[in-house]
Coordinates of C-alpha atoms in Angstrom, one line a residue:
Chain C
M1 CA 2.8 -37.3 -16.2
R2 CA 0.6 -35.5 -14.8
L3 CA 0.9 -35.9 -10.9
Q4 CA 5.3 -34.8 -13.0
N5 CA 3.1 -31.4 -14.0
Y6 CA 1.4 -31.0 -10.3
F7 CA 3.7 -31.1 -9.1
K8 CA 6.6 -28.7 -11.1
D9 CA 3.5 -26.5 -11.2
N10 CA 3.3 -26.3 -7.7
I11 CA 7.1 -25.2 -7.2
Y12 CA 6.5 -23.0 -9.6
A13 CA 4.0 -21.8 -7.7
N14 CA 5.8 -21.9 -4.5
R15 CA 9.0 -19.7 -6.3
G16 CA 5.7 -17.4 -7.4
M17 CA 5.2 -15.8 -3.9
T18 CA 8.9 -16.0 -2.5
L19 CA 9.6 -13.3 -4.6
E20 CA 6.1 -11.5 -3.5
S21 CA 7.1 -12.8 0.0
D22 CA 11.0 -11.0 0.2
I23 CA 9.4 -8.0 -1.3
N24 CA 6.6 -7.8 1.4
Q25 CA 9.0 -8.8 4.7
T26 CA 11.3 -6.7 3.0
N27 CA 8.2 -3.3 2.5
E28 CA 7.3 -4.3 6.5
Y29 CA 11.4 -3.8 7.4
Y30 CA 11.1 0.0 5.3
N31 CA 8.4 0.7 8.1
L32 CA 9.3 -0.7 11.3
H33 CA 12.7 1.7 10.7
N34 CA 11.1 4.3 9.4
I35 CA 13.1 4.0 5.6
A36 CA 10.1 4.3 2.8
L37 CA 6.5 3.7 3.4
I38 CA 5.5 1.0 0.2
Y39 CA 2.5 -1.1 -0.1
K40 CA 0.9 -4.0 -2.8
K41 CA -2.6 -1.8 -4.1
P42 CA -5.5 -4.4 -4.1
T43 CA -6.4 -6.2 -7.2
P44 CA -9.0 -4.3 -9.3
I45 CA -11.6 -6.4 -9.7
R46 CA -15.0 -5.6 -11.6
V47 CA -18.2 -6.3 -9.7
V48 CA -21.5 -7.6 -10.9
Q49 CA -23.4 -8.8 -7.8
V50 CA -23.5 -7.9 -4.0
E51 CA -25.4 -10.3 -2.3
Y52 CA -27.2 -7.2 0.8
P53 CA -27.8 -6.4 3.8
K54 CA -23.8 -8.9 4.2
N55 CA -22.3 -7.1 1.5
R56 CA -21.5 -10.2 0.6
I57 CA -19.9 -10.4 -3.2
R58 CA -21.7 -13.4 -5.3
E59 CA -20.1 -12.6 -8.5
A60 CA -17.0 -10.8 -9.9
Y61 CA -14.6 -10.9 -12.0
F62 CA -10.9 -10.2 -12.0
N63 CA -9.6 -7.1 -14.4
E64 CA -6.5 -7.1 -16.1
P65 CA -3.5 -4.3 -14.0
S66 CA -3.5 -1.4 -15.5
T67 CA -0.3 -0.2 -12.8
L68 CA 1.3 -1.8 -10.9
D69 CA 1.3 -3.4 -7.8
Y70 CA 3.8 -1.6 -5.1
T71 CA 3.1 2.4 -5.1
G72 CA 4.6 3.9 -2.1
V73 CA 6.6 7.1 -1.0
Y74 CA 11.0 7.6 -0.2
Q75 CA 11.8 11.3 0.4
G76 CA 8.5 12.3 -0.9
K77 CA 9.6 11.2 -3.8
Y78 CA 7.2 9.2 -6.0
L79 CA 7.5 5.4 -6.1
E80 CA 5.8 2.3 -8.3
F81 CA 6.4 -0.8 -9.6
D82 CA 6.3 -5.0 -9.8
A83 CA 8.2 -7.9 -8.7
K84 CA 8.4 -10.5 -11.7
E85 CA 10.1 -13.9 -11.8
T86 CA 10.8 -16.1 -14.6
Q87 CA 11.8 -20.0 -14.2
S88 CA 14.2 -19.2 -17.3
K89 CA 18.3 -18.7 -17.2
T90 CA 18.2 -16.8 -20.1
S91 CA 15.9 -13.7 -20.0
F92 CA 12.5 -12.1 -19.6
P93 CA 9.3 -12.9 -21.6
L94 CA 7.4 -9.6 -21.5
S95 CA 4.6 -11.1 -22.1
N96 CA 5.1 -10.7 -18.3
I97 CA 4.1 -6.7 -18.7
H98 CA 0.6 -6.3 -20.1
K99 CA 0.3 -3.6 -22.4
H100 CA -1.7 -0.7 -20.4
Q101 CA 1.2 -1.3 -17.8
M102 CA 4.0 -0.3 -20.1
E103 CA 1.5 3.0 -20.6
H104 CA 1.8 3.7 -17.4
I105 CA 4.9 2.6 -17.2
K106 CA 6.0 5.9 -19.4
K107 CA 3.6 8.3 -17.5
V108 CA 4.9 8.4 -14.2
L109 CA 8.3 9.1 -15.8
Y110 CA 7.3 11.3 -18.1
Y111 CA 5.7 13.1 -14.8
G112 CA 9.0 12.0 -12.2
G113 CA 8.0 9.6 -10.9
I114 CA 10.6 6.5 -10.2
V115 CA 9.6 2.9 -11.4
Y116 CA 10.6 -0.3 -11.9
L117 CA 10.9 -4.0 -12.6
V118 CA 12.1 -6.4 -9.4
V119 CA 13.1 -9.2 -12.1
R120 CA 14.7 -12.6 -10.2
F121 CA 15.4 -15.1 -12.5
S122 CA 14.7 -18.0 -9.6
A123 CA 16.5 -21.1 -11.5
L124 CA 19.3 -19.0 -11.3
N125 CA 18.0 -17.6 -7.7
R126 CA 19.2 -14.0 -9.2
T127 CA 17.1 -10.5 -8.2
Y128 CA 17.3 -7.5 -10.5
L129 CA 16.1 -4.3 -9.8
L130 CA 15.5 -3.0 -14.3
L131 CA 14.9 1.0 -14.0
G132 CA 11.6 2.3 -16.5
N133 CA 14.1 3.9 -18.8
D134 CA 16.0 1.1 -19.7
L135 CA 12.9 -1.1 -19.9
L136 CA 11.6 1.5 -22.1
R137 CA 15.0 2.2 -24.0
F138 CA 15.0 -1.9 -24.6
L139 CA 12.0 -1.9 -26.3
E140 CA 12.8 1.1 -28.8
E141 CA 16.1 -0.6 -29.2
Y142 CA 15.3 -4.0 -29.8
D143 CA 12.2 -6.6 -31.0
R144 CA 12.5 -9.3 -29.6
K145 CA 9.9 -11.4 -27.2
S146 CA 12.1 -11.6 -23.9
I147 CA 15.3 -9.6 -22.8
P148 CA 18.3 -11.1 -22.8
L149 CA 19.4 -11.8 -18.5
D150 CA 22.6 -10.0 -20.5
Y151 CA 20.6 -7.0 -20.9
F152 CA 20.0 -6.9 -17.3
E153 CA 23.3 -8.3 -16.1
K154 CA 24.5 -4.6 -18.0
F155 CA 21.7 -1.9 -17.3
G156 CA 20.3 -3.7 -14.5
Y157 CA 20.7 -3.3 -10.7
F158 CA 21.5 -6.6 -9.4
I159 CA 20.4 -7.1 -5.0
E160 CA 21.7 -8.7 -3.4
M161 CA 19.5 -11.8 -1.2
K162 CA 20.3 -10.6 3.3
Y163 CA 18.5 -12.0 6.0
A164 CA 16.7 -8.7 6.8
P165 CA 16.0 -6.4 3.8
R166 CA 15.4 -9.6 2.1
L167 CA 16.2 -7.8 -0.8
D168 CA 16.9 -3.5 0.1
Y169 CA 16.4 -2.0 -3.7
I170 CA 15.7 1.2 -1.7
K171 CA 20.0 1.3 -2.1
V172 CA 19.7 1.0 -4.9
I173 CA 16.9 4.1 -5.5
D174 CA 19.7 6.4 -3.7
K175 CA 21.9 6.4 -6.5
I176 CA 19.2 6.7 -8.3
I177 CA 18.2 10.3 -6.4
N178 CA 22.0 11.2 -5.2
V179 CA 22.4 10.5 -9.9
K180 CA 19.4 13.1 -10.1
E181 CA 20.1 15.2 -7.5
C182 CA 23.9 16.3 -8.2
K183 CA 23.0 16.7 -11.8
K184 CA 20.2 18.9 -10.8
S185 CA 22.8 21.5 -9.3
Chain Z
M1 CA -42.6 10.3 3.9
R2 CA -41.6 7.4 2.5
L3 CA -40.9 8.5 -1.1
Q4 CA -39.8 11.7 0.4
N5 CA -36.8 9.9 1.9
Y6 CA -36.9 8.0 -1.2
F7 CA -35.6 10.9 -3.0
K8 CA -33.6 12.2 -0.3
D9 CA -31.8 9.4 -0.1
N10 CA -32.0 9.5 -3.7
I11 CA -30.2 13.3 -4.1
Y12 CA -27.7 12.0 -1.1
A13 CA -26.4 10.0 -3.1
N14 CA -26.7 11.4 -6.3
R15 CA -24.2 14.1 -4.7
G16 CA -22.3 12.1 -3.2
M17 CA -21.1 10.3 -7.2
T18 CA -21.1 14.1 -8.0
L19 CA -17.8 15.1 -6.2
E20 CA -16.0 11.7 -7.2
S21 CA -17.1 12.7 -10.7
D22 CA -15.6 16.2 -11.0
I23 CA -12.1 14.3 -9.2
N24 CA -12.2 12.0 -12.1
Q25 CA -13.0 14.8 -15.3
T26 CA -10.8 16.3 -12.9
N27 CA -7.7 13.9 -13.2
E28 CA -8.4 12.9 -16.9
Y29 CA -7.6 17.2 -17.0
Y30 CA -4.2 16.6 -15.5
N31 CA -4.0 13.9 -17.6
L32 CA -4.8 15.3 -21.3
H33 CA -2.9 17.7 -20.9
N34 CA 0.6 16.6 -19.0
I35 CA -0.3 18.3 -15.5
A36 CA -0.5 15.2 -13.2
L37 CA -0.6 11.1 -13.7
I38 CA -3.5 11.3 -11.0
Y39 CA -5.4 7.8 -10.8
K40 CA -7.9 5.6 -7.9
K41 CA -7.0 3.2 -6.7
P42 CA -8.9 0.0 -6.6
T43 CA -11.6 -1.5 -3.9
P44 CA -9.5 -3.4 -1.7
I45 CA -11.9 -7.2 -2.0
R46 CA -10.6 -10.2 -0.1
V47 CA -11.6 -13.0 -1.9
V48 CA -13.4 -16.1 0.0
Q49 CA -14.2 -18.4 -2.6
V50 CA -13.2 -18.9 -6.9
E51 CA -15.1 -20.5 -9.8
Y52 CA -12.6 -22.4 -12.4
P53 CA -11.6 -22.7 -14.6
K54 CA -13.3 -19.0 -15.8
N55 CA -12.0 -17.3 -12.6
R56 CA -15.4 -16.0 -12.1
I57 CA -15.3 -14.6 -7.7
R58 CA -18.6 -16.4 -6.7
E59 CA -17.4 -15.0 -2.9
A60 CA -16.0 -12.4 -1.3
Y61 CA -15.8 -9.8 1.0
F62 CA -15.3 -5.5 1.0
N63 CA -12.7 -4.9 3.3
E64 CA -11.9 -1.3 4.8
P65 CA -9.3 0.7 3.5
S66 CA -6.3 1.7 5.0
T67 CA -5.4 4.5 2.4
L68 CA -6.7 7.1 0.5
D69 CA -8.7 6.6 -2.6
Y70 CA -6.3 8.7 -5.4
T71 CA -2.6 8.2 -5.6
G72 CA -0.5 9.8 -7.8
V73 CA 2.0 11.6 -9.3
Y74 CA 3.1 15.1 -10.1
Q75 CA 6.4 17.1 -10.2
G76 CA 7.9 13.9 -8.5
K77 CA 6.1 13.7 -5.6
Y78 CA 4.3 11.4 -4.0
L79 CA 0.7 12.3 -3.6
E80 CA -2.7 11.5 -2.0
F81 CA -5.5 12.1 -0.6
D82 CA -9.5 11.5 -0.4
A83 CA -12.2 12.8 -1.2
K84 CA -16.1 12.7 0.9
E85 CA -19.1 15.2 1.1
T86 CA -20.8 16.7 3.7
Q87 CA -24.7 17.7 4.1
S88 CA -23.4 19.0 7.0
K89 CA -24.1 23.3 6.6
T90 CA -21.4 23.7 9.7
S91 CA -18.8 20.3 10.8
F92 CA -17.0 17.4 8.2
P93 CA -18.0 14.2 10.6
L94 CA -14.2 12.7 10.9
S95 CA -16.8 9.5 11.6
N96 CA -15.8 10.0 7.4
I97 CA -12.2 9.6 8.0
H98 CA -11.0 5.3 9.2
K99 CA -9.2 4.9 12.0
H100 CA -6.4 3.1 9.7
Q101 CA -6.8 6.0 7.0
M102 CA -5.5 8.2 9.6
E103 CA -2.4 6.5 10.5
H104 CA -1.4 6.4 7.1
I105 CA -1.9 10.2 6.2
K106 CA 0.9 10.4 9.3
K107 CA 2.9 7.6 7.2
V108 CA 2.5 10.0 4.4
L109 CA 3.2 13.1 6.2
Y110 CA 7.1 11.3 7.3
Y111 CA 8.6 10.1 4.3
G112 CA 7.4 13.5 3.1
G113 CA 4.1 12.7 1.4
I114 CA 2.6 15.6 0.2
V115 CA -1.6 13.9 1.6
Y116 CA -4.9 15.4 1.9
L117 CA -8.9 15.6 2.7
V118 CA -10.8 17.4 -0.5
V119 CA -13.9 17.8 1.7
R120 CA -17.6 18.9 -0.4
F121 CA -20.5 20.6 1.8
S122 CA -22.6 19.6 -0.5
A123 CA -25.7 21.5 0.6
L124 CA -23.6 24.8 0.8
N125 CA -21.5 24.0 -2.6
R126 CA -18.3 24.7 -1.0
T127 CA -15.0 22.8 -1.7
Y128 CA -11.5 22.9 0.4
L129 CA -8.9 20.5 0.9
L130 CA -7.6 20.3 4.0
L131 CA -3.5 19.8 4.5
G132 CA -3.2 16.1 6.3
N133 CA -0.7 18.7 8.2
D134 CA -3.9 20.4 9.4
L135 CA -5.9 17.3 10.1
L136 CA -4.1 16.0 12.2
R137 CA -3.5 19.6 14.0
F138 CA -6.9 19.4 14.5
L139 CA -6.9 16.3 16.2
E140 CA -4.2 17.5 18.6
E141 CA -5.9 20.2 20.1
Y142 CA -9.0 19.4 19.7
D143 CA -11.1 16.7 21.6
R144 CA -13.8 16.4 18.5
K145 CA -15.5 14.6 16.2
S146 CA -16.1 17.2 13.6
I147 CA -13.7 20.0 12.1
P148 CA -15.7 23.2 11.8
L149 CA -17.0 24.4 9.1
D150 CA -14.5 27.3 9.6
Y151 CA -11.2 25.2 10.5
F152 CA -11.8 25.0 6.4
E153 CA -11.9 28.3 5.8
K154 CA -9.3 29.4 8.0
F155 CA -6.7 26.6 7.2
G156 CA -8.0 25.0 4.0
Y157 CA -7.9 25.8 0.7
F158 CA -11.1 27.1 -1.0
I159 CA -10.9 25.4 -4.6
E160 CA -13.7 27.2 -7.0
M161 CA -16.0 25.2 -9.1
K162 CA -14.4 25.6 -12.8
Y163 CA -15.9 23.9 -16.8
A164 CA -12.8 22.0 -16.8
P165 CA -10.6 21.0 -14.9
R166 CA -14.2 21.0 -12.8
L167 CA -12.0 21.2 -9.1
D168 CA -8.4 22.4 -10.0
Y169 CA -6.9 21.4 -7.4
I170 CA -3.0 21.4 -8.7
K171 CA -3.2 24.8 -8.1
V172 CA -3.4 24.1 -4.3
I173 CA -0.4 22.1 -4.7
D174 CA 1.6 24.4 -6.7
K175 CA 1.5 27.2 -3.4
I176 CA 2.4 24.3 -1.5
I177 CA 5.5 22.6 -3.3
N178 CA 6.8 25.9 -3.7
V179 CA 6.8 27.2 0.0
K180 CA 8.4 23.6 1.0
E181 CA 11.2 24.4 -2.2
C182 CA 11.7 27.8 -0.3
K183 CA 12.4 26.7 3.3
K184 CA 15.3 24.1 1.7
S185 CA 17.4 27.9 -0.2

């Protein structure tokens, strides 16, 4: 039983890496092809004790993130997003997003930034981009602890897996920017 | 002599904190008054050893930063900058900016982001904003290890110290955005 759990956890862990490595590969592709500059922010760490003169950190703790993992610039615009995987076939648990991150999403939207989640339903091998606006609308309209797959199908953008770039999410961002610009003029 | 050095270093250290705390206070002001969302990125740390189950980091090292310290969003636009102090009364040493950071500045400019340095000449109590473009032009035109104060006076933007916000750098950004928008139309 324990061994089974061990393997189960390991498969989960590998799957957890997959979306992240797909995103990283995509960001590298964007960078190499002069499309966009997107990078992963460092993990916030609270340093308690440093050993000199080697500057070796001997005691530190991981802090809860208060922003999303990836930031970048595309056509002068501010982008920020997080990549999340779920093993569920039916819904995405909102416990994946910390309270501070939710507040941060609201703020980025307020200031006109483009903010979203890239959510992969690993068991279904389906990846969606869900815009911050649509995430917040869900929270306002429904008192639920998870977002059903239906909602992603209806309001999210399905992102096809390709060889390169693996997850061409900038295509979706392009659509959104065009809609915004059209509304302006 | 040693004691003198001690005090000297301490004053320097405090001054080193001053620009950062002025910037942090300014960013808080912007946040509170719904002007802009600017935040400091976590320091990049390479974690080597973690003690479970407490998730206590027992060995880690500071990495050289490859981006600038502050990022944010203002009117939908991507901002990124670093805050640097110098004790020199005549020039700003370029050794303050790492090679990777310089590459990063070029990239942010390429993608249409707004990138700059906020440089304080502490001994003169003068703070300037220098746009990435003007920084790169200096590097191209001059083969020097520091940027003279003159250059800041000519091509930088002087930022007045106030009570709140302490360093109203968004005023400068406003000018730049307006110039850009005018050129477009």
